[in-house]
CSV table of N, CA and C and ligand atoms in Angstrom, one decimal:
chain,number,residue,atom,x,y,z
A,1,MET,N,-9.5,-22.9,23.6
A,1,MET,CA,-7.9,-22.0,22.8
A,1,MET,C,-8.2,-21.2,21.6
A,2,ALA,N,-7.6,-20.1,21.8
A,2,ALA,CA,-7.7,-19.5,20.5
A,2,ALA,C,-6.6,-19.9,19.5
A,3,GLU,N,-7.0,-20.3,18.5
A,3,GLU,CA,-6.5,-20.0,17.3
A,3,GLU,C,-5.8,-18.9,16.8
A,4,ASP,N,-4.7,-19.3,16.1
A,4,ASP,CA,-4.0,-17.9,15.1
A,4,ASP,C,-4.8,-17.3,14.2
A,5,LEU,N,-4.9,-15.7,14.1
A,5,LEU,CA,-5.9,-15.3,13.3
A,5,LEU,C,-4.6,-15.1,12.0
A,6,SER,N,-5.4,-15.7,10.7
A,6,SER,CA,-4.6,-15.3,9.6
A,6,SER,C,-4.9,-13.6,9.0
A,7,ILE,N,-3.5,-13.4,8.5
A,7,ILE,CA,-3.9,-12.2,7.7
A,7,ILE,C,-4.6,-12.2,6.2
A,8,HIS,N,-5.4,-11.1,6.3
A,8,HIS,CA,-5.9,-10.9,4.6
A,8,HIS,C,-5.0,-9.8,4.2
A,9,GLN,N,-5.3,-10.3,2.9
A,9,GLN,CA,-4.6,-9.1,1.9
A,9,GLN,C,-5.9,-8.6,1.3
A,10,GLY,N,-5.8,-7.3,0.8
A,10,GLY,CA,-6.8,-7.0,0.2
A,10,GLY,C,-7.3,-5.5,0.0
A,11,THR,N,-8.8,-4.5,-0.2
A,11,THR,CA,-8.6,-3.4,0.5
A,11,THR,C,-8.9,-3.5,1.8
A,12,LYS,N,-8.8,-1.9,2.3
A,12,LYS,CA,-9.1,-1.8,4.1
A,12,LYS,C,-10.3,-2.6,4.6
A,13,GLU,N,-11.2,-2.3,3.2
A,13,GLU,CA,-12.8,-3.1,3.8
A,13,GLU,C,-12.8,-4.4,4.0
A,14,GLU,N,-11.8,-4.9,2.8
A,14,GLU,CA,-11.7,-6.4,2.5
A,14,GLU,C,-11.5,-6.8,3.8
A,15,GLN,N,-10.5,-6.3,4.6
A,15,GLN,CA,-9.7,-6.6,5.5
A,15,GLN,C,-10.5,-6.6,6.8
A,16,TYR,N,-11.0,-5.4,6.6
A,16,TYR,CA,-12.0,-5.5,8.4
A,16,TYR,C,-13.3,-6.3,8.1
A,17,GLN,N,-13.6,-6.8,7.1
A,17,GLN,CA,-15.0,-7.8,6.6
A,17,GLN,C,-14.2,-9.3,7.1
A,18,PHE,N,-13.3,-9.4,6.5
A,18,PHE,CA,-12.2,-10.5,7.3
A,18,PHE,C,-12.3,-10.7,8.7
A,19,LEU,N,-11.4,-9.2,8.7
A,19,LEU,CA,-11.3,-9.9,10.3
A,19,LEU,C,-12.5,-10.0,11.1
A,20,LEU,N,-13.6,-8.7,10.8
A,20,LEU,CA,-14.4,-8.9,12.3
A,20,LEU,C,-15.5,-10.6,12.5
A,21,PRO,N,-15.2,-11.5,12.4
A,21,PRO,CA,-15.7,-12.5,12.2
A,21,PRO,C,-14.8,-13.4,13.4
A,22,GLN,N,-13.6,-12.8,12.5
A,22,GLN,CA,-12.8,-13.5,13.9
A,22,GLN,C,-12.8,-13.2,14.7
A,23,ILE,N,-13.1,-11.7,14.8
A,23,ILE,CA,-12.5,-10.8,16.5
A,23,ILE,C,-14.1,-11.6,17.0
A,24,LYS,N,-15.0,-11.7,16.6
A,24,LYS,CA,-16.2,-11.5,16.6
A,24,LYS,C,-16.0,-13.3,17.6
A,25,GLY,N,-15.4,-14.0,17.3
A,25,GLY,CA,-14.9,-15.3,17.6
A,25,GLY,C,-14.1,-15.4,18.9
A,26,LEU,N,-13.5,-14.6,18.8
A,26,LEU,CA,-12.1,-14.6,19.8
A,26,LEU,C,-13.1,-14.0,21.4
A,27,LEU,N,-14.1,-13.1,21.3
A,27,LEU,CA,-15.0,-12.6,22.2
A,27,LEU,C,-15.6,-13.3,23.0
A,28,THR,N,-16.4,-14.1,21.7
A,28,THR,CA,-17.7,-15.1,22.2
A,28,THR,C,-17.3,-16.2,23.3
A,29,GLY,N,-18.1,-15.6,24.4
A,29,GLY,CA,-17.7,-17.0,25.3
A,29,GLY,C,-16.9,-16.1,26.5
A,30,GLU,N,-16.5,-15.2,26.3
A,30,GLU,CA,-15.3,-14.6,27.1
A,30,GLU,C,-15.5,-13.2,27.6
A,31,ASP,N,-16.0,-13.2,29.1
A,31,ASP,CA,-17.0,-11.7,29.6
A,31,ASP,C,-15.4,-10.8,30.4
A,32,ASP,N,-14.1,-11.6,30.1
A,32,ASP,CA,-12.7,-10.7,31.0
A,32,ASP,C,-12.7,-9.8,29.9
A,33,LEU,N,-13.0,-8.7,30.5
A,33,LEU,CA,-12.6,-7.4,29.3
A,33,LEU,C,-10.8,-7.0,29.6
A,34,VAL,N,-10.1,-7.0,30.2
A,34,VAL,CA,-8.8,-7.1,30.0
A,34,VAL,C,-8.2,-8.4,28.9
A,35,ALA,N,-8.7,-9.3,29.2
A,35,ALA,CA,-8.5,-10.2,28.0
A,35,ALA,C,-9.0,-10.2,26.6
A,36,ASN,N,-10.3,-9.4,26.7
A,36,ASN,CA,-11.1,-9.2,25.1
A,36,ASN,C,-9.6,-7.6,24.8
A,37,MET,N,-9.9,-7.2,25.3
A,37,MET,CA,-9.1,-5.8,24.7
A,37,MET,C,-7.7,-6.4,24.4
A,38,ALA,N,-7.1,-7.0,25.1
A,38,ALA,CA,-5.9,-7.3,24.7
A,38,ALA,C,-6.2,-8.2,23.5
A,39,ASN,N,-7.2,-9.3,22.9
A,39,ASN,CA,-6.8,-10.0,22.1
A,39,ASN,C,-7.4,-8.9,20.5
A,40,VAL,N,-8.2,-8.0,21.1
A,40,VAL,CA,-8.4,-7.0,20.1
A,40,VAL,C,-7.7,-6.1,19.7
A,41,ALA,N,-6.8,-5.3,20.6
A,41,ALA,CA,-5.8,-4.9,20.2
A,41,ALA,C,-4.8,-5.8,19.3
A,42,ALA,N,-4.2,-6.7,19.7
A,42,ALA,CA,-3.6,-8.0,19.3
A,42,ALA,C,-4.3,-7.9,17.0
A,43,ALA,N,-5.4,-8.4,17.1
A,43,ALA,CA,-6.0,-8.6,16.3
A,43,ALA,C,-5.7,-7.6,14.8
A,44,LEU,N,-6.3,-5.9,15.5
A,44,LEU,CA,-5.5,-5.4,14.6
A,44,LEU,C,-4.2,-4.8,14.4
A,45,LYS,N,-3.3,-5.0,15.4
A,45,LYS,CA,-2.0,-4.8,15.4
A,45,LYS,C,-1.5,-5.6,14.2
A,46,GLU,N,-2.0,-7.1,14.1
A,46,GLU,CA,-1.3,-8.0,13.5
A,46,GLU,C,-2.1,-7.9,12.0
A,47,GLN,N,-3.4,-7.3,11.6
A,47,GLN,CA,-3.9,-7.7,10.2
A,47,GLN,C,-3.5,-6.6,9.8
A,48,PHE,N,-3.3,-5.5,10.3
A,48,PHE,CA,-3.1,-3.9,9.7
A,48,PHE,C,-1.3,-2.9,9.8
A,49,ASN,N,-1.0,-4.1,10.6
A,49,ASN,CA,0.8,-3.7,11.4
A,49,ASN,C,0.9,-2.1,11.4
A,50,PHE,N,-0.7,-1.5,12.1
A,50,PHE,CA,-1.1,-0.1,12.9
A,50,PHE,C,0.8,0.1,13.4
A,51,PHE,N,0.5,1.2,13.8
A,51,PHE,CA,2.3,1.3,14.2
A,51,PHE,C,1.7,1.2,16.0
A,52,TRP,N,0.5,1.7,16.6
A,52,TRP,CA,-0.1,1.6,17.8
A,52,TRP,C,-1.7,1.5,17.7
A,53,VAL,N,-1.6,0.5,18.6
A,53,VAL,CA,-3.3,0.2,18.7
A,53,VAL,C,-3.6,-0.6,20.3
A,54,GLY,N,-4.6,0.3,20.9
A,54,GLY,CA,-4.5,-0.2,22.4
A,54,GLY,C,-5.9,0.9,22.9
A,55,PHE,N,-6.1,0.6,24.1
A,55,PHE,CA,-7.3,1.0,24.8
A,55,PHE,C,-7.1,2.1,25.9
A,56,TYR,N,-8.1,2.6,26.3
A,56,TYR,CA,-7.6,3.6,27.6
A,56,TYR,C,-9.0,3.6,28.3
A,57,VAL,N,-9.3,2.9,29.8
A,57,VAL,CA,-10.3,3.5,30.0
A,57,VAL,C,-11.2,4.2,31.1
A,58,VAL,N,-11.7,5.0,31.3
A,58,VAL,CA,-12.4,5.8,32.2
A,58,VAL,C,-11.8,5.5,33.9
A,59,LYS,N,-10.8,6.0,34.8
A,59,LYS,CA,-11.0,5.5,36.1
A,59,LYS,C,-10.8,6.8,36.6
A,60,ASN,N,-11.5,6.8,37.8
A,60,ASN,CA,-11.6,8.1,38.4
A,60,ASN,C,-11.4,9.5,37.5
A,61,GLY,N,-11.9,9.3,37.3
A,61,GLY,CA,-11.9,10.7,35.9
A,61,GLY,C,-10.8,11.0,35.2
A,62,GLU,N,-10.2,9.5,34.8
A,62,GLU,CA,-9.0,10.3,33.8
A,62,GLU,C,-9.3,8.6,32.9
A,63,LEU,N,-8.7,8.8,31.7
A,63,LEU,CA,-8.3,8.0,30.9
A,63,LEU,C,-6.9,7.6,31.2
A,64,VAL,N,-6.7,6.0,31.7
A,64,VAL,CA,-5.5,5.5,31.8
A,64,VAL,C,-5.3,4.1,31.2
A,65,LEU,N,-4.1,4.0,30.6
A,65,LEU,CA,-3.6,3.1,29.5
A,65,LEU,C,-4.0,1.5,30.0
A,66,ALA,N,-4.5,0.7,28.8
A,66,ALA,CA,-4.9,-0.4,29.3
A,66,ALA,C,-4.5,-1.6,28.0
A,67,PRO,N,-5.0,-2.4,28.0
A,67,PRO,CA,-4.1,-3.3,26.9
A,67,PRO,C,-3.9,-2.9,25.7
A,68,PHE,N,-2.7,-2.5,25.1
A,68,PHE,CA,-2.4,-2.0,23.5
A,68,PHE,C,-1.6,-2.9,23.3
A,69,GLN,N,-0.6,-3.2,21.9
A,69,GLN,CA,0.1,-3.3,20.7
A,69,GLN,C,1.1,-2.1,20.7
A,70,GLY,N,2.2,-2.3,20.4
A,70,GLY,CA,3.3,-1.3,19.9
A,70,GLY,C,4.4,-0.6,20.9
A,71,PRO,N,4.7,0.6,20.9
A,71,PRO,CA,5.6,1.3,21.9
A,71,PRO,C,5.3,1.5,23.2
A,72,VAL,N,5.7,1.9,24.0
A,72,VAL,CA,5.0,1.8,25.5
A,72,VAL,C,4.6,3.4,25.2
A,73,ALA,N,3.4,3.9,25.6
A,73,ALA,CA,2.5,4.9,25.8
A,73,ALA,C,2.4,5.9,27.5
A,74,CYS,N,2.0,7.0,27.1
A,74,CYS,CA,1.4,8.2,28.1
A,74,CYS,C,0.4,6.9,29.2
A,75,THR,N,0.5,7.1,30.3
A,75,THR,CA,-0.1,6.2,31.1
A,75,THR,C,-1.8,6.7,31.8
A,76,ARG,N,-1.5,8.0,31.6
A,76,ARG,CA,-2.7,8.8,31.9
A,76,ARG,C,-3.0,10.0,30.9
A,77,ILE,N,-4.4,10.1,30.7
A,77,ILE,CA,-4.9,11.0,29.8
A,77,ILE,C,-6.1,12.0,30.2
A,78,ARG,N,-6.1,13.3,30.9
A,78,ARG,CA,-7.3,14.1,31.3
A,78,ARG,C,-8.2,14.6,30.4
A,79,LYS,N,-9.9,14.1,30.7
A,79,LYS,CA,-10.4,14.7,29.8
A,79,LYS,C,-10.3,16.3,29.1
A,80,GLY,N,-10.2,15.9,28.0
A,80,GLY,CA,-10.1,17.1,27.1
A,80,GLY,C,-9.1,17.3,26.7
A,81,ARG,N,-8.0,16.2,27.1
A,81,ARG,CA,-6.5,16.9,26.8
A,81,ARG,C,-6.5,15.7,25.7
A,82,GLY,N,-5.4,16.3,24.3
A,82,GLY,CA,-5.1,15.1,23.7
A,82,GLY,C,-6.5,14.7,22.7
A,83,VAL,N,-5.9,13.7,21.9
A,83,VAL,CA,-7.1,13.5,20.7
A,83,VAL,C,-8.0,12.4,21.6
A,84,CYS,N,-7.3,11.7,22.4
A,84,CYS,CA,-8.2,11.0,23.5
A,84,CYS,C,-8.7,11.6,24.2
A,85,GLY,N,-8.7,12.2,25.0
A,85,GLY,CA,-9.3,13.2,25.9
A,85,GLY,C,-10.3,14.2,24.9
A,86,THR,N,-10.3,14.8,23.9
A,86,THR,CA,-10.9,14.9,23.3
A,86,THR,C,-12.3,14.5,22.7
A,87,SER,N,-11.8,13.3,22.4
A,87,SER,CA,-12.9,11.7,22.4
A,87,SER,C,-13.7,11.5,23.0
A,88,TRP,N,-13.0,11.7,24.1
A,88,TRP,CA,-14.2,11.0,25.8
A,88,TRP,C,-14.5,12.0,25.8
A,89,ALA,N,-14.5,13.4,26.0
A,89,ALA,CA,-15.0,14.5,26.3
A,89,ALA,C,-16.5,15.1,25.1
A,90,GLU,N,-15.9,15.1,24.1
A,90,GLU,CA,-17.1,15.0,22.8
A,90,GLU,C,-17.8,13.8,22.4
A,91,ASN,N,-17.3,13.0,23.3
A,91,ASN,CA,-18.3,11.5,23.1
A,91,ASN,C,-18.5,11.1,21.6
A,92,LYS,N,-17.6,11.5,20.8
A,92,LYS,CA,-17.2,11.2,18.8
A,92,LYS,C,-16.0,10.9,18.4
A,93,THR,N,-16.2,9.9,17.6
A,93,THR,CA,-14.8,9.5,16.9
A,93,THR,C,-14.3,10.4,16.5
A,94,LEU,N,-12.6,10.5,16.6
A,94,LEU,CA,-12.0,11.5,15.9
A,94,LEU,C,-10.8,11.3,15.0
A,95,ILE,N,-11.1,11.6,13.7
A,95,ILE,CA,-10.0,11.1,12.7
A,95,ILE,C,-9.0,12.5,12.3
A,96,VAL,N,-7.2,12.2,12.8
A,96,VAL,CA,-6.5,12.8,12.9
A,96,VAL,C,-5.8,12.7,11.4
A,97,PRO,N,-5.6,13.6,10.3
A,97,PRO,CA,-4.7,13.0,9.2
A,97,PRO,C,-3.5,13.4,9.7
A,98,ASP,N,-3.2,14.4,10.7
A,98,ASP,CA,-1.7,14.8,10.9
A,98,ASP,C,-1.9,15.5,12.2
A,99,VAL,N,-1.0,14.5,13.0
A,99,VAL,CA,-1.3,15.1,14.1
A,99,VAL,C,-0.6,16.0,14.7
A,100,GLU,N,0.1,17.2,14.0
A,100,GLU,CA,0.8,17.9,14.0
A,100,GLU,C,-0.3,19.7,13.6
A,101,ASN,N,-1.2,18.7,13.2
A,101,ASN,CA,-2.0,20.2,12.7
A,101,ASN,C,-3.3,19.3,14.3
A,102,PHE,N,-3.2,19.2,15.1
A,102,PHE,CA,-4.4,18.9,16.1
A,102,PHE,C,-3.8,19.5,17.0
A,103,PRO,N,-4.6,20.4,17.8
A,103,PRO,CA,-3.9,21.3,18.9
A,103,PRO,C,-4.1,20.8,20.1
A,104,GLY,N,-3.0,20.5,20.8
A,104,GLY,CA,-3.1,19.7,22.2
A,104,GLY,C,-2.8,18.1,21.9
A,105,HIS,N,-2.5,18.3,20.5
A,105,HIS,CA,-2.6,16.1,20.4
A,105,HIS,C,-1.2,15.7,21.4
A,106,ILE,N,-1.3,14.6,21.9
A,106,ILE,CA,0.0,14.4,23.1
A,106,ILE,C,1.1,13.4,22.3
A,107,ALA,N,2.2,13.8,22.3
A,107,ALA,CA,3.0,13.1,21.4
A,107,ALA,C,3.6,12.0,22.2
A,108,CYS,N,3.1,10.7,22.3
A,108,CYS,CA,3.5,9.6,22.9
A,108,CYS,C,4.8,9.1,22.7
A,109,SER,N,4.8,9.3,20.6
A,109,SER,CA,5.8,8.8,19.9
A,109,SER,C,5.7,9.8,18.9
A,110,SER,N,7.3,10.4,18.5
A,110,SER,CA,7.5,11.2,17.1
A,110,SER,C,7.0,10.1,16.5
A,111,LEU,N,6.9,9.4,16.3
A,111,LEU,CA,6.8,8.7,14.9
A,111,LEU,C,5.6,8.5,14.4
A,112,SER,N,4.5,8.6,15.8
A,112,SER,CA,3.0,8.4,15.0
A,112,SER,C,2.8,9.9,14.1
A,113,LYS,N,1.8,9.6,12.9
A,113,LYS,CA,1.8,10.9,12.4
A,113,LYS,C,0.6,11.1,12.1
A,114,SER,N,-0.4,9.6,12.5
A,114,SER,CA,-1.6,10.3,11.9
A,114,SER,C,-2.7,9.1,13.3
A,115,GLU,N,-3.9,10.0,12.8
A,115,GLU,CA,-4.4,8.8,14.6
A,115,GLU,C,-6.0,8.8,14.3
A,116,ILE,N,-6.4,7.8,14.9
A,116,ILE,CA,-8.2,7.7,15.5
A,116,ILE,C,-8.3,7.5,16.2
A,117,VAL,N,-9.2,7.9,16.8
A,117,VAL,CA,-9.8,7.6,18.5
A,117,VAL,C,-11.2,7.2,18.4
A,118,VAL,N,-12.1,5.9,18.9
A,118,VAL,CA,-13.5,5.6,18.7
A,118,VAL,C,-14.2,5.8,20.3
A,119,PRO,N,-14.6,6.5,21.0
A,119,PRO,CA,-14.9,6.4,22.5
A,119,PRO,C,-15.8,5.3,22.4
A,120,VAL,N,-15.6,4.3,23.3
A,120,VAL,CA,-16.3,3.1,23.7
A,120,VAL,C,-17.2,3.5,24.8
A,121,ARG,N,-18.8,3.1,24.4
A,121,ARG,CA,-19.4,3.8,25.2
A,121,ARG,C,-20.1,2.5,25.6
A,122,LYS,N,-20.8,2.6,27.0
A,122,LYS,CA,-22.0,1.6,27.9
A,122,LYS,C,-23.3,2.5,28.4
A,123,ASP,N,-24.0,2.1,28.1
A,123,ASP,CA,-25.5,2.8,28.3
A,123,ASP,C,-25.0,4.3,27.9
A,124,ASP,N,-24.8,4.6,27.1
A,124,ASP,CA,-24.3,6.2,26.4
A,124,ASP,C,-23.4,6.2,27.1
A,125,GLU,N,-22.5,6.0,27.9
A,125,GLU,CA,-21.7,6.8,28.8
A,125,GLU,C,-20.5,6.3,28.2
A,126,VAL,N,-19.2,7.3,28.1
A,126,VAL,CA,-18.1,7.4,27.6
A,126,VAL,C,-17.2,6.5,28.8
A,127,VAL,N,-16.8,5.1,28.6
A,127,VAL,CA,-16.0,4.4,29.4
A,127,VAL,C,-14.4,4.0,29.2
A,128,GLY,N,-14.4,4.8,28.1
A,128,GLY,CA,-12.9,4.3,27.6
A,128,GLY,C,-13.1,4.5,26.0
A,129,VAL,N,-11.9,4.4,25.3
A,129,VAL,CA,-11.4,5.0,24.3
A,129,VAL,C,-10.5,4.1,23.3
A,130,LEU,N,-10.8,3.7,21.9
A,130,LEU,CA,-9.7,2.6,21.5
A,130,LEU,C,-9.0,3.8,20.4
A,131,ASP,N,-7.4,3.8,20.5
A,131,ASP,CA,-7.1,5.0,20.1
A,131,ASP,C,-6.0,3.6,19.1
A,132,VAL,N,-6.0,4.1,17.8
A,132,VAL,CA,-5.1,3.7,16.9
A,132,VAL,C,-4.1,4.7,16.2
A,133,ASP,N,-3.0,4.6,16.3
A,133,ASP,CA,-2.0,5.6,15.5
A,133,ASP,C,-1.5,4.9,14.5
A,134,SER,N,-1.1,5.7,13.5
A,134,SER,CA,0.3,5.3,12.2
A,134,SER,C,1.2,6.0,12.2
A,135,SER,N,2.2,5.5,11.4
A,135,SER,CA,3.6,6.3,11.5
A,135,SER,C,3.8,7.1,10.0
A,136,GLU,N,1.9,6.9,9.3
A,136,GLU,CA,2.2,7.8,8.1
A,136,GLU,C,1.1,8.4,8.2
A,137,LEU,N,0.8,9.4,7.5
A,137,LEU,CA,0.2,10.8,7.4
A,137,LEU,C,-1.6,10.2,7.0
A,138,ASP,N,-2.2,10.8,7.1
A,138,ASP,CA,-3.4,10.5,6.7
A,138,ASP,C,-4.2,9.1,6.1
A,139,SER,N,-4.0,8.6,7.4
A,139,SER,CA,-4.1,6.7,7.2
A,139,SER,C,-5.5,6.5,7.2
A,140,PHE,N,-6.4,7.5,7.9
A,140,PHE,CA,-7.7,6.7,8.7
A,140,PHE,C,-8.7,7.5,8.1
A,141,ASP,N,-9.8,6.7,7.7
A,141,ASP,CA,-10.9,7.2,7.2
A,141,ASP,C,-12.1,6.9,7.4
A,142,ASP,N,-13.5,7.1,6.7
A,142,ASP,CA,-14.5,6.6,7.4
A,142,ASP,C,-14.7,5.3,7.3
A,143,THR,N,-14.0,4.5,6.8
A,143,THR,CA,-14.1,3.2,6.9
A,143,THR,C,-13.4,2.6,7.9
A,144,ASP,N,-12.5,3.2,8.5
A,144,ASP,CA,-11.6,2.3,9.6
A,144,ASP,C,-12.8,3.0,10.8
A,145,ALA,N,-13.3,3.9,10.8
A,145,ALA,CA,-14.5,4.9,11.6
A,145,ALA,C,-15.4,3.6,11.9
A,146,LYS,N,-16.1,3.8,11.1
A,146,LYS,CA,-17.2,2.5,11.0
A,146,LYS,C,-17.1,1.0,11.3
A,147,TYR,N,-15.6,0.2,11.3
A,147,TYR,CA,-15.5,-0.9,11.6
A,147,TYR,C,-14.5,-1.0,13.3
A,148,LEU,N,-14.2,0.1,13.4
A,148,LEU,CA,-13.7,0.4,14.7
A,148,LEU,C,-14.7,0.5,15.9
A,149,GLU,N,-15.6,1.2,15.5
A,149,GLU,CA,-17.0,1.6,16.2
A,149,GLU,C,-18.0,0.4,16.3
A,150,GLU,N,-17.4,-0.4,15.4
A,150,GLU,CA,-18.4,-2.0,15.5
A,150,GLU,C,-17.6,-2.7,16.3
A,151,ILE,N,-16.5,-2.7,15.9
A,151,ILE,CA,-15.8,-3.6,17.2
A,151,ILE,C,-15.6,-3.7,18.3
A,152,VAL,N,-15.5,-1.9,18.7
A,152,VAL,CA,-16.0,-1.8,19.9
A,152,VAL,C,-16.9,-2.2,20.9
A,153,LYS,N,-17.9,-2.4,20.0
A,153,LYS,CA,-19.4,-2.9,20.1
A,153,LYS,C,-19.6,-4.0,20.7
A,154,MET,N,-19.0,-4.8,20.4
A,154,MET,CA,-18.7,-6.2,20.2
A,154,MET,C,-17.8,-6.4,21.8
A,155,ILE,N,-17.2,-6.0,22.4
A,155,ILE,CA,-16.5,-6.2,23.6
A,155,ILE,C,-18.0,-6.0,24.4
A,156,ASN,N,-17.9,-7.0,25.3
A,156,ASN,CA,-19.0,-7.1,26.2
A,156,ASN,C,-18.3,-6.0,27.7
A,157,TRP,N,-18.7,-4.6,27.8
A,157,TRP,CA,-18.0,-3.6,28.6
A,157,TRP,C,-18.7,-3.4,29.8
B,201,SME,N1,-1.7,10.5,20.8
B,201,SME,C1,-2.7,10.5,21.7
B,201,SME,C2,-2.1,10.0,23.4
B,201,SME,C3,-2.5,8.5,23.2
B,201,SME,S1,-1.0,7.8,22.4
B,201,SME,O1,-1.2,8.2,20.7
B,201,SME,C4,-0.9,5.8,22.3
B,201,SME,C5,-3.4,11.9,22.4
B,201,SME,O2,-3.4,12.9,21.8
B,201,SME,O3,-4.6,11.8,23.2
């Protein structure tokens, strides 16, 4: 049975360092993908209070909304569209300091100001993305990229 995760104060790096083993613990012994995506989204939301955090998975050539925490969001995103679809098409992590300056950004909420999208890979192919949105400008950097990439690799896709 899952126990409550505790919230840790400190630098961003310290918060991720604290969160990582807890996420690992949550995922160990569980191979249900939806359950694991749901708990990862919840753990990140609880620790960092991000505006929106969740997954999109590739289904029939589109990204389809998967477990998330935050306000309702766009259900389907095509390859190459928005930050998520671009991360998928380019197979790379994208950090967007100001979403208004990202051509084609899909605004699920006008309150979202900055964003990071990390591709999820299985056998080198992108099978989904982890999308994190902030209500403040310039919230994400290489530290987020490093740890979020590590976190998505912990999930058994
Ligand atoms: N802003 C994203 C769409 C997903 S929502 O932010 C949850 C994009 O441009 O791909």
